[in-house]
Coordinates of C-alpha atoms and ligand atoms in Angstrom, one line a residue:
M1 CA -95.3 138.7 133.0
I2 CA -95.8 139.9 129.4
D3 CA -98.9 141.7 128.0
Y4 CA -100.0 139.2 125.3
L5 CA -99.5 135.8 124.0
I6 CA -100.5 135.4 120.4
V7 CA -101.2 132.0 118.7
G8 CA -100.7 132.1 114.9
L9 CA -98.6 134.2 112.6
G10 CA -100.6 134.8 109.4
L11 CA -102.2 138.2 108.5
A12 CA -104.2 138.2 111.7
G13 CA -101.3 137.4 114.1
I14 CA -99.0 139.9 112.3
S15 CA -101.7 142.7 112.3
F16 CA -102.1 142.2 116.1
C17 CA -98.3 142.2 116.7
E18 CA -98.2 145.5 115.0
Q19 CA -100.8 147.0 117.3
L20 CA -98.8 145.8 120.2
E21 CA -95.4 147.1 118.9
K22 CA -97.0 150.5 118.2
N23 CA -98.3 150.7 121.7
N24 CA -95.2 149.4 123.4
K25 CA -96.8 146.2 124.8
T26 CA -94.8 143.1 125.4
F27 CA -95.7 139.8 123.7
R28 CA -94.7 136.4 122.4
V29 CA -96.0 134.5 119.4
I30 CA -96.5 130.8 119.2
A31 CA -97.0 129.6 115.6
D32 CA -96.6 126.5 113.5
S33 CA -97.0 126.1 109.7
S34 CA -100.2 123.9 109.9
Q35 CA -102.2 126.6 108.0
T36 CA -101.1 128.2 104.8
S37 CA -103.8 130.8 103.9
S38 CA -101.6 133.9 104.3
V39 CA -98.7 132.2 102.6
V40 CA -100.5 131.2 99.5
A41 CA -102.9 134.1 99.2
G42 CA -103.0 136.1 95.9
G43 CA -102.6 139.1 98.2
L44 CA -105.0 141.3 96.0
Y45 CA -106.5 144.3 97.6
N46 CA -109.6 145.3 95.7
P47 CA -112.5 147.1 97.4
V48 CA -115.1 146.0 94.8
I49 CA -117.0 142.8 94.6
L50 CA -116.5 141.9 90.9
K51 CA -119.5 139.6 90.6
R52 CA -122.0 142.2 91.6
F53 CA -120.2 145.5 91.1
T54 CA -120.7 146.6 94.7
L55 CA -118.4 147.9 97.4
A56 CA -117.1 145.2 99.8
W57 CA -118.0 145.5 103.5
Q58 CA -116.3 148.6 105.0
A59 CA -113.8 148.6 102.1
E60 CA -113.1 152.3 101.9
E61 CA -112.2 152.6 105.6
Q62 CA -110.2 149.4 105.5
M63 CA -108.2 150.6 102.4
K64 CA -107.0 153.7 104.4
T65 CA -105.8 151.7 107.4
A66 CA -104.3 148.9 105.2
S67 CA -102.4 151.3 103.0
A68 CA -100.6 153.0 106.0
F69 CA -100.1 149.5 107.6
Y70 CA -98.3 148.0 104.6
A71 CA -96.3 151.1 103.9
H72 CA -95.1 151.1 107.5
L73 CA -94.2 147.4 107.3
E74 CA -92.2 147.9 104.1
R75 CA -90.0 150.5 105.9
K76 CA -89.7 148.5 109.1
L77 CA -88.8 145.2 107.4
G78 CA -86.9 146.7 104.5
V79 CA -88.7 144.7 101.9
K80 CA -91.1 145.5 99.0
L81 CA -94.6 144.2 99.8
N82 CA -97.0 146.4 97.9
Y83 CA -97.3 146.1 94.1
E84 CA -99.8 148.5 92.6
L85 CA -101.7 146.6 90.0
P86 CA -104.7 147.5 88.0
V87 CA -107.6 145.0 88.1
Y88 CA -109.4 144.6 84.8
R89 CA -112.8 142.9 85.0
R90 CA -113.5 141.1 81.7
F91 CA -117.0 141.7 80.4
H92 CA -119.0 138.7 79.1
S93 CA -121.7 140.8 77.4
V94 CA -123.0 144.2 76.5
E95 CA -125.5 143.8 79.4
E96 CA -122.5 143.6 81.8
Q97 CA -121.0 146.7 80.3
N98 CA -124.2 148.5 81.0
L99 CA -124.3 147.3 84.6
W100 CA -120.8 148.5 85.0
F101 CA -121.7 152.0 83.7
E102 CA -124.6 152.1 86.2
A103 CA -122.4 151.0 89.1
S104 CA -119.6 153.5 88.3
D105 CA -122.1 156.3 88.7
K106 CA -123.0 155.3 92.3
K107 CA -121.6 157.3 95.2
G108 CA -118.8 155.4 96.9
L109 CA -118.1 153.2 93.8
D110 CA -117.4 156.2 91.5
R111 CA -113.9 156.5 93.1
F112 CA -113.0 152.9 92.3
L113 CA -114.7 152.1 89.0
N114 CA -113.4 153.7 85.8
T115 CA -116.5 154.6 83.7
S116 CA -115.0 153.8 80.3
V117 CA -114.8 150.3 78.7
H118 CA -111.2 149.4 77.9
A119 CA -110.9 147.5 74.6
N120 CA -108.7 144.5 74.7
T121 CA -105.3 145.1 73.1
N122 CA -103.7 141.8 73.9
V123 CA -104.0 139.3 71.0
H124 CA -103.3 136.4 73.4
V125 CA -106.4 137.1 75.5
D126 CA -109.9 136.6 74.4
A127 CA -112.0 139.5 75.6
P128 CA -114.4 140.7 72.8
F129 CA -116.5 142.9 75.2
G130 CA -113.4 144.5 76.8
Y131 CA -112.8 145.3 80.4
G132 CA -113.9 147.6 83.3
E133 CA -111.0 148.9 85.3
V134 CA -111.0 149.0 89.1
R135 CA -108.8 151.8 90.5
H136 CA -106.6 151.9 93.6
T137 CA -106.0 148.2 93.5
G138 CA -102.8 146.1 94.0
R139 CA -101.2 143.1 95.4
I140 CA -99.4 142.5 98.7
D141 CA -96.7 139.9 98.6
T142 CA -98.1 138.0 101.6
E143 CA -95.6 135.2 101.4
K144 CA -92.7 137.6 101.7
L145 CA -94.6 139.5 104.5
V146 CA -95.0 136.3 106.6
S147 CA -91.4 135.1 106.1
S148 CA -89.9 138.6 106.7
Y149 CA -92.1 139.2 109.8
K150 CA -91.2 135.8 111.2
K151 CA -87.5 136.6 110.7
Y152 CA -88.0 140.0 112.4
L153 CA -89.6 138.3 115.4
Q154 CA -86.9 135.5 115.5
E155 CA -84.2 138.1 115.7
K156 CA -85.9 139.6 118.8
D157 CA -86.6 136.2 120.2
L158 CA -90.3 136.9 120.2
V159 CA -91.6 133.8 118.4
I160 CA -91.8 130.2 119.5
E161 CA -92.2 127.9 116.5
E162 CA -94.3 125.1 117.7
T163 CA -97.9 123.9 117.8
F164 CA -99.9 125.4 120.6
D165 CA -101.2 122.7 122.9
Y166 CA -104.6 124.0 124.3
N167 CA -104.5 121.5 127.2
R168 CA -101.4 123.3 128.6
L169 CA -103.1 126.6 128.9
Q170 CA -104.1 127.8 132.4
Y171 CA -106.3 130.8 132.7
T172 CA -108.1 133.1 135.1
D173 CA -109.9 136.4 134.3
D174 CA -106.8 138.5 134.4
R175 CA -104.0 136.2 133.3
V176 CA -103.0 133.1 131.3
E177 CA -100.1 130.8 131.8
Y178 CA -98.5 128.5 129.2
D179 CA -95.5 126.6 130.4
A180 CA -93.1 129.3 131.7
L181 CA -94.9 132.1 130.0
S182 CA -97.4 134.4 131.9
A183 CA -99.4 137.0 130.0
R184 CA -102.3 139.3 130.8
K185 CA -104.2 138.1 127.7
I186 CA -104.1 135.6 124.9
V187 CA -105.2 136.3 121.3
F188 CA -106.0 133.2 119.2
A189 CA -105.3 133.9 115.5
E190 CA -105.0 130.4 114.0
G191 CA -107.0 130.9 110.8
F192 CA -108.8 127.7 109.9
G193 CA -106.8 126.0 112.7
L194 CA -109.4 127.5 115.0
K195 CA -111.4 124.3 114.5
E196 CA -109.0 122.6 117.0
N197 CA -109.4 125.3 119.6
P198 CA -111.7 124.1 122.4
F199 CA -112.4 127.6 123.6
F200 CA -113.7 129.1 120.4
N201 CA -114.7 126.2 118.1
Y202 CA -118.3 126.9 118.8
L203 CA -118.0 129.7 116.3
P204 CA -119.4 129.0 112.8
L205 CA -116.1 129.0 110.9
Q206 CA -116.7 127.1 107.6
G207 CA -113.5 127.3 105.8
S208 CA -113.2 127.4 102.0
K209 CA -110.2 125.8 100.3
G210 CA -108.5 127.7 97.5
E211 CA -105.9 126.7 95.0
Y212 CA -103.7 128.6 92.5
V213 CA -101.7 127.2 89.6
F214 CA -98.7 129.2 88.5
I215 CA -98.1 129.2 84.8
E216 CA -95.2 130.4 82.6
A217 CA -96.4 132.1 79.5
H218 CA -93.7 133.9 77.5
D219 CA -96.0 135.5 74.8
L220 CA -98.6 136.8 77.2
K221 CA -96.8 140.0 78.3
E222 CA -99.7 141.2 80.5
D223 CA -99.2 143.6 83.3
K224 CA -102.7 143.9 84.6
A225 CA -104.6 141.5 86.9
I226 CA -107.4 140.1 84.7
K227 CA -110.6 138.9 86.4
S228 CA -112.6 136.5 84.2
S229 CA -114.0 133.2 85.5
V230 CA -110.5 133.0 87.1
F231 CA -108.0 135.7 88.1
I232 CA -104.8 135.9 86.1
I233 CA -102.3 137.8 88.2
P234 CA -98.9 138.8 86.8
Q235 CA -96.0 137.9 89.2
G236 CA -93.1 139.1 87.0
N237 CA -90.6 137.1 84.8
N238 CA -93.5 135.7 82.6
I239 CA -95.0 133.9 85.6
Y240 CA -98.8 134.3 86.2
R241 CA -100.9 133.1 89.1
V242 CA -104.2 131.6 88.0
G243 CA -107.1 131.0 90.4
A244 CA -108.4 130.6 92.9
N245 CA -111.2 128.1 93.2
Y246 CA -113.6 127.7 96.1
E247 CA -113.9 124.2 97.6
R248 CA -116.1 123.5 100.6
H249 CA -115.6 119.9 101.4
D250 CA -111.9 119.2 101.3
K251 CA -110.3 121.1 104.2
T252 CA -106.6 120.1 103.6
N253 CA -103.8 122.3 102.4
L254 CA -102.8 119.8 99.7
P255 CA -102.9 120.8 96.0
T256 CA -105.2 118.6 93.9
E257 CA -105.4 117.4 90.3
S258 CA -109.1 118.2 90.1
A259 CA -108.6 121.9 91.1
R260 CA -105.7 122.2 88.6
E261 CA -107.8 120.8 85.8
G262 CA -110.7 123.0 86.7
L263 CA -108.6 126.1 86.8
L264 CA -106.8 125.3 83.5
A265 CA -110.1 124.6 81.7
K266 CA -111.3 128.0 82.7
L267 CA -108.0 129.6 81.8
R268 CA -108.1 128.1 78.3
T269 CA -111.4 129.9 77.6
V270 CA -109.6 133.2 77.9
L271 CA -105.9 132.6 77.1
K272 CA -104.9 132.1 73.5
C273 CA -101.1 131.4 73.9
D274 CA -98.9 128.5 75.0
F275 CA -98.1 128.1 78.6
K276 CA -96.8 125.6 81.0
V277 CA -97.7 124.9 84.6
V278 CA -94.8 125.5 87.0
D279 CA -96.3 125.3 90.4
Q280 CA -99.5 124.9 92.4
V281 CA -100.4 125.9 96.0
A282 CA -103.4 125.4 98.3
G283 CA -104.8 126.8 101.5
V284 CA -108.0 127.1 103.5
R285 CA -109.6 130.5 103.8
P286 CA -111.1 131.2 107.3
T287 CA -114.6 131.9 106.0
V288 CA -117.6 132.5 108.4
V289 CA -121.3 131.7 107.8
D290 CA -122.2 135.4 107.8
R291 CA -119.1 136.5 105.9
K292 CA -117.9 138.8 108.7
P293 CA -114.7 138.5 110.8
L294 CA -114.6 136.9 114.3
V295 CA -113.2 139.4 116.8
G296 CA -113.6 139.7 120.5
R297 CA -113.5 138.2 123.9
H298 CA -114.6 134.7 125.0
P299 CA -118.2 134.8 126.5
K300 CA -117.0 133.3 129.8
F301 CA -113.2 133.5 130.1
K302 CA -112.1 137.2 130.1
S303 CA -108.4 136.8 129.3
L304 CA -109.1 134.8 126.0
H305 CA -109.5 136.7 122.8
I306 CA -109.9 135.9 119.1
L307 CA -108.9 137.5 115.8
N308 CA -110.1 135.4 112.9
G309 CA -112.7 135.0 110.1
F310 CA -111.0 137.2 107.5
G311 CA -112.4 135.0 104.7
S312 CA -111.1 135.9 101.3
R313 CA -110.2 139.4 102.2
G314 CA -107.5 139.2 104.8
V315 CA -105.2 141.8 103.3
L316 CA -107.8 144.6 103.7
I317 CA -109.6 143.3 106.8
G318 CA -106.6 142.3 108.9
P319 CA -105.2 145.7 109.9
S320 CA -108.6 147.3 110.7
A321 CA -109.9 144.3 112.7
A322 CA -106.6 144.1 114.7
K323 CA -106.9 147.8 115.6
Q324 CA -110.5 147.3 116.8
L325 CA -109.5 144.3 118.9
Y326 CA -106.6 146.2 120.5
M327 CA -108.8 149.2 121.4
F328 CA -111.5 146.9 122.8
A329 CA -109.0 144.8 124.8
E330 CA -106.9 147.7 126.1
D331 CA -109.2 150.7 126.2
G332 CA -112.6 149.1 126.5
Q333 CA -113.9 150.6 123.3
E334 CA -116.9 148.9 121.9
L335 CA -116.4 146.6 118.9
D336 CA -118.3 147.1 115.7
S337 CA -121.3 144.7 116.3
E338 CA -120.9 143.2 112.8
L339 CA -117.5 141.6 113.7
D340 CA -118.0 141.1 117.4
I341 CA -118.2 137.4 118.3
A342 CA -120.9 138.5 120.8
R343 CA -123.3 137.8 117.9
F344 CA -122.7 134.1 118.5
T345 CA -122.8 134.1 122.3
Q346 CA -126.2 132.3 122.4
K347 CA -124.7 129.6 120.3
Y348 CA -121.9 129.1 122.9
F349 CA -124.3 128.8 125.9
Q350 CA -126.6 126.5 123.9
Q351 CA -123.7 124.2 123.0
S352 CA -122.2 124.3 126.5
F353 CA -125.4 123.3 128.2
S354 CA -126.9 120.9 125.7
Ligands
FAD401 C1 -106.0 130.4 97.6 C2 -106.3 131.7 98.5 C3 -106.3 132.9 97.9 C4 -106.5 134.1 98.6 N1 -106.4 135.3 98.0 C5 -106.5 136.4 98.7 C6 -106.4 137.7 98.1 O1 -106.1 137.8 96.9 N2 -106.6 138.8 98.9 C7 -106.9 138.7 100.2 O2 -107.1 139.7 100.9 N3 -107.0 137.5 100.8 C8 -106.9 136.3 100.1 N4 -107.0 135.1 100.7 C9 -107.5 135.1 102.1 C10 -106.4 135.3 103.1 O3 -105.4 134.5 102.8 C11 -106.9 135.1 104.5 O4 -108.0 135.9 104.8 C12 -105.9 135.4 105.6 O5 -104.6 134.9 105.1 C13 -106.2 134.7 106.9 O6 -105.2 135.0 107.8 P1 -105.1 134.4 109.2 O7 -103.9 134.9 109.9 O8 -106.4 134.5 109.9 O9 -104.9 132.8 109.0 P2 -103.7 132.0 108.5 O10 -103.0 132.6 107.4 O11 -104.2 130.6 108.2 O12 -102.7 131.9 109.7 C14 -102.9 131.2 110.8 C15 -101.6 130.9 111.5 O13 -101.9 130.2 112.7 C16 -101.1 129.0 112.8 N5 -101.7 128.0 113.7 C17 -102.9 127.4 113.5 N6 -103.1 126.6 114.5 C18 -102.0 126.6 115.3 C19 -101.7 126.0 116.6 N7 -102.5 125.1 117.2 N8 -100.5 126.3 117.1 C20 -99.6 127.2 116.5 N9 -100.0 127.8 115.4 C21 -101.1 127.6 114.8 C22 -101.0 128.6 111.3 O14 -100.0 127.7 111.0 C23 -100.7 130.0 110.7 O15 -99.4 130.4 110.9 C24 -106.8 133.9 100.0 C25 -106.8 132.7 100.6 C26 -106.5 131.6 99.8 C27 -106.5 130.2 100.5

C-alpha cells in the first residue's frame, strides 16, 4: 500500500508530489494530456493586479514559498525554469500614472511598485505615457517544468500515463483502490478536467479559456514583459508571446481564429514594427466563482482530496496550496478557510439530496 494516488500532473499535481517527496511519502501519479493549462501558461509570477494596482490574494506569502520551490526544482531536475523578468505596465493616461504613484506609497505594495514613471525608449512600441515597473517578477517555464517532471517520475516508475476512470475507484474512509493500486488517500488535481469528476463536480469551477499567439519580431528587441491590453512576453530569439484572452463559453483546448484576430488587433495598437505569427496555443484556466483555490477533503468520503482552482495564478498559488493540503491531510492542521472547499459543503448536500 502506498500513501497517495494523485490524478493529474500540472502545477497542482507537481506541487503535491513535491510535498510527498519532501516528507518521504510513497505515491503514484495517473495523468493524461487532456488538459493543457500548465503547459501553455505564460508562467508569469507577479504579485500585483495590474488592472487595479492592488496586491493579489496572499501574494507576498506565496512569493516566498514559490521562490524556494522553483529554485529547488531547478536543482533537482537540472533545468532552468525561472527567468527573472521585469513587468512594465503601460500607462494609458496621466490619471493612471497618478493612481500608480498613490498605490506605490501603500504598505505592502511599496516593495513591488517602482515609484518613478519609466519613459518609453523603444521606437517600435507606442507608449506615450510611459510605464510603471513591477519589481520581483519573472517567468517560470511551465512547459519545461511539466515535461521535465514527467520524465523524472517516468525514470522512477511513478507515473501511469492514462486517463483516470472514476468508475474503477473503490474507497473507504482510510483507503482507496484503483486496479492493483492501494493507497491511503487520493488527491484529485485535474485542473478543468474536474468537471468529469463525479465526487467533486459539485464545486463551482467555471473555467476560462485563454490563448496566446507567438510572434517573431526581429526589430522589437524588447527584454521586458509589457502589459498593455495584452501581455507581450519575450521568449528569446526574437520570439514574443502575446496574450492571453479570457473566454468563458468555449471550454476546449483548441486555438481559434477569433482569439488570434482579437489578440493581434490589440497588439497592433501598441506594436509599431513588422512581425509574423509563428504559433498559437490554448488552454482552460481552472477558475472558481469566488476566485479562490479549491483545497480539502470530500464532505463525505474521507480518503478523497482535491487540489484545484488556481485560476490564472497557478505559478504562485500552487506551492503554497499544496503545502496547506499536505499539512491538513497528514497533520490535521486547519486549512485557510478562504481556500477550504468546506465553504461549498452546503452546495454538496443540497445537490445530493435534491
Ligand atoms: C493561456 C493561459 C495563460 C496562463 N498564464 C499564467 C501565468 O502567466 N501565470 C500563472 O501563474 N498562471 C497562468 N495560467 C494559469 C495556470 O496555467 C493554471 O493556474 C495552472 O496551470 C493550473 O494547474 P492545474 O495543475 O490545476 O491544472 P492543469 O494544468 O490543467 O493540469 C491538470 C492535469 O490533470 C490531467 N487530467 C485531467 N483529467 C484527468 C483524468 N481524468 N485522468 C488523468 N489525468 C487527468 C490533465 O491532463 C493535466 O495533466 C495561465 C493559463 C492559461 C490557460
